[in-house]
Amino acid sequence: MQAALEITARYCRHEMEQYGRCVAASPASWQTDCHRLRLSMSRPIVQQIRQDCAEPFAAFEQCLKENQDSVVNCSDHVNAFLLCADQVKLST
């Protein structure tokens, strides 16, 4: 979860802030009122990361499943994923 938040914060900070303000301003109807903003966090760079880094992310998820009582054992896996994400470039 921390890795996902770090990636989102790094690549979608502006969208995350807008979404947070929308949710705070619409406590009763945020699910519908903020839907468009939630979708905007699925920017092309995030989609490219999902594609290019699927293997290290799957390895990280598998590690988490196998180490539920000691997720610190997965730090190498999350670091590999973050390194991959940092190297992703959008196709032009």
PDB file of C-alpha atoms in Angstrom:
ATOM      1  CA  MET A   1       0.000   0.000   0.000  1.00  0.00           C
ATOM      2  CA  GLN A   2       2.818   2.421   0.846  1.00  0.00           C
ATOM      3  CA  ALA A   3       4.406   1.818  -2.556  1.00  0.00           C
ATOM      4  CA  ALA A   4       1.156   2.607  -4.339  1.00  0.00           C
ATOM      5  CA  LEU A   5       0.779   5.814  -2.360  1.00  0.00           C
ATOM      6  CA  GLU A   6       4.360   6.814  -3.109  1.00  0.00           C
ATOM      7  CA  ILE A   7       3.935   6.230  -6.839  1.00  0.00           C
ATOM      8  CA  THR A   8       0.629   8.085  -6.879  1.00  0.00           C
ATOM      9  CA  ALA A   9       2.080  10.997  -4.929  1.00  0.00           C
ATOM     10  CA  ARG A  10       5.123  11.182  -7.205  1.00  0.00           C
ATOM     11  CA  TYR A  11       3.305  11.121 -10.528  1.00  0.00           C
ATOM     12  CA  CYS A  12      -0.189  12.386  -9.698  1.00  0.00           C
ATOM     13  CA  ARG A  13       0.285  14.876  -6.863  1.00  0.00           C
ATOM     14  CA  HIS A  14      -1.931  17.569  -8.422  1.00  0.00           C
ATOM     15  CA  GLU A  15      -4.737  15.118  -9.204  1.00  0.00           C
ATOM     16  CA  MET A  16      -4.521  13.620  -5.710  1.00  0.00           C
ATOM     17  CA  GLU A  17      -4.838  17.048  -4.110  1.00  0.00           C
ATOM     18  CA  GLN A  18      -7.864  17.942  -6.248  1.00  0.00           C
ATOM     19  CA  TYR A  19      -9.499  14.598  -5.451  1.00  0.00           C
ATOM     20  CA  GLY A  20      -8.868  15.067  -1.714  1.00  0.00           C
ATOM     21  CA  ARG A  21     -10.407  18.545  -1.765  1.00  0.00           C
ATOM     22  CA  CYS A  22     -13.435  17.213  -3.659  1.00  0.00           C
ATOM     23  CA  VAL A  23     -13.963  14.374  -1.186  1.00  0.00           C
ATOM     24  CA  ALA A  24     -13.645  16.766   1.763  1.00  0.00           C
ATOM     25  CA  ALA A  25     -16.128  19.198   0.186  1.00  0.00           C
ATOM     26  CA  SER A  26     -18.713  16.502  -0.623  1.00  0.00           C
ATOM     27  CA  PRO A  27     -18.856  14.086   2.321  1.00  0.00           C
ATOM     28  CA  ALA A  28     -22.317  12.772   1.431  1.00  0.00           C
ATOM     29  CA  SER A  29     -21.899  12.431  -2.318  1.00  0.00           C
ATOM     30  CA  TRP A  30     -18.156  12.225  -2.979  1.00  0.00           C
ATOM     31  CA  GLN A  31     -18.475   8.854  -4.755  1.00  0.00           C
ATOM     32  CA  THR A  32     -20.398  10.454  -7.618  1.00  0.00           C
ATOM     33  CA  ASP A  33     -19.219  14.061  -7.347  1.00  0.00           C
ATOM     34  CA  CYS A  34     -15.532  13.124  -7.468  1.00  0.00           C
ATOM     35  CA  HIS A  35     -15.646  10.211  -9.888  1.00  0.00           C
ATOM     36  CA  ARG A  36     -14.124  12.188 -12.766  1.00  0.00           C
ATOM     37  CA  LEU A  37     -11.226  13.297 -10.575  1.00  0.00           C
ATOM     38  CA  ARG A  38     -10.608   9.723  -9.419  1.00  0.00           C
ATOM     39  CA  LEU A  39     -10.355   8.646 -13.033  1.00  0.00           C
ATOM     40  CA  SER A  40      -7.913  11.448 -13.796  1.00  0.00           C
ATOM     41  CA  MET A  41      -5.393   9.769 -11.497  1.00  0.00           C
ATOM     42  CA  SER A  42      -5.121   7.029 -14.102  1.00  0.00           C
ATOM     43  CA  ARG A  43      -2.918   9.204 -16.277  1.00  0.00           C
ATOM     44  CA  PRO A  44      -0.865   7.794 -19.135  1.00  0.00           C
ATOM     45  CA  ILE A  45       2.314   7.562 -17.010  1.00  0.00           C
ATOM     46  CA  VAL A  46       0.482   5.398 -14.467  1.00  0.00           C
ATOM     47  CA  GLN A  47      -0.845   3.172 -17.219  1.00  0.00           C
ATOM     48  CA  GLN A  48       2.665   2.891 -18.670  1.00  0.00           C
ATOM     49  CA  ILE A  49       4.065   1.959 -15.246  1.00  0.00           C
ATOM     50  CA  ARG A  50       1.395  -0.720 -14.889  1.00  0.00           C
ATOM     51  CA  GLN A  51       2.441  -2.148 -18.246  1.00  0.00           C
ATOM     52  CA  ASP A  52       6.225  -1.821 -18.027  1.00  0.00           C
ATOM     53  CA  CYS A  53       6.567  -2.811 -14.375  1.00  0.00           C
ATOM     54  CA  ALA A  54       3.974  -5.564 -14.160  1.00  0.00           C
ATOM     55  CA  GLU A  55       6.585  -8.220 -13.361  1.00  0.00           C
ATOM     56  CA  PRO A  56       8.287  -6.476 -10.401  1.00  0.00           C
ATOM     57  CA  PHE A  57       4.893  -5.428  -9.069  1.00  0.00           C
ATOM     58  CA  ALA A  58       3.575  -9.013  -9.281  1.00  0.00           C
ATOM     59  CA  ALA A  59       6.693 -10.196  -7.441  1.00  0.00           C
ATOM     60  CA  PHE A  60       6.059  -7.576  -4.750  1.00  0.00           C
ATOM     61  CA  GLU A  61       2.413  -8.657  -4.389  1.00  0.00           C
ATOM     62  CA  GLN A  62       3.457 -12.304  -4.137  1.00  0.00           C
ATOM     63  CA  CYS A  63       6.000 -11.420  -1.470  1.00  0.00           C
ATOM     64  CA  LEU A  64       3.314  -9.613   0.519  1.00  0.00           C
ATOM     65  CA  LYS A  65       1.056 -12.677   0.355  1.00  0.00           C
ATOM     66  CA  GLU A  66       3.873 -14.903   1.569  1.00  0.00           C
ATOM     67  CA  ASN A  67       5.029 -12.511   4.314  1.00  0.00           C
ATOM     68  CA  GLN A  68       1.827 -11.128   5.783  1.00  0.00           C
ATOM     69  CA  ASP A  69       3.301 -11.129   9.289  1.00  0.00           C
ATOM     70  CA  SER A  70       6.563  -9.501   8.253  1.00  0.00           C
ATOM     71  CA  VAL A  71       6.117  -7.241   5.225  1.00  0.00           C
ATOM     72  CA  VAL A  72       9.544  -5.732   5.864  1.00  0.00           C
ATOM     73  CA  ASN A  73      10.846  -8.866   4.121  1.00  0.00           C
ATOM     74  CA  CYS A  74       9.488  -7.375   0.886  1.00  0.00           C
ATOM     75  CA  SER A  75      11.552  -4.193   0.897  1.00  0.00           C
ATOM     76  CA  ASP A  76      13.792  -5.465  -1.925  1.00  0.00           C
ATOM     77  CA  HIS A  77      10.702  -6.187  -4.029  1.00  0.00           C
ATOM     78  CA  VAL A  78       9.178  -2.755  -3.485  1.00  0.00           C
ATOM     79  CA  ASN A  79      12.517  -1.107  -4.219  1.00  0.00           C
ATOM     80  CA  ALA A  80      12.764  -3.034  -7.501  1.00  0.00           C
ATOM     81  CA  PHE A  81       9.282  -1.857  -8.430  1.00  0.00           C
ATOM     82  CA  LEU A  82      10.039   1.771  -7.543  1.00  0.00           C
ATOM     83  CA  LEU A  83      13.277   1.634  -9.528  1.00  0.00           C
ATOM     84  CA  CYS A  84      11.348   0.310 -12.518  1.00  0.00           C
ATOM     85  CA  ALA A  85       8.680   3.013 -12.145  1.00  0.00           C
ATOM     86  CA  ASP A  86      11.335   5.726 -11.992  1.00  0.00           C
ATOM     87  CA  GLN A  87      12.752   4.544 -15.315  1.00  0.00           C
ATOM     88  CA  VAL A  88       9.429   4.453 -17.210  1.00  0.00           C
ATOM     89  CA  LYS A  89       9.121   6.885 -20.078  1.00  0.00           C
ATOM     90  CA  LEU A  90       5.947   7.556 -22.004  1.00  0.00           C
ATOM     91  CA  SER A  91       5.937   6.233 -25.540  1.00  0.00           C
ATOM     92  CA  THR A  92       5.680   9.048 -28.046  1.00  0.00           C
TER      93      THR A  92
END
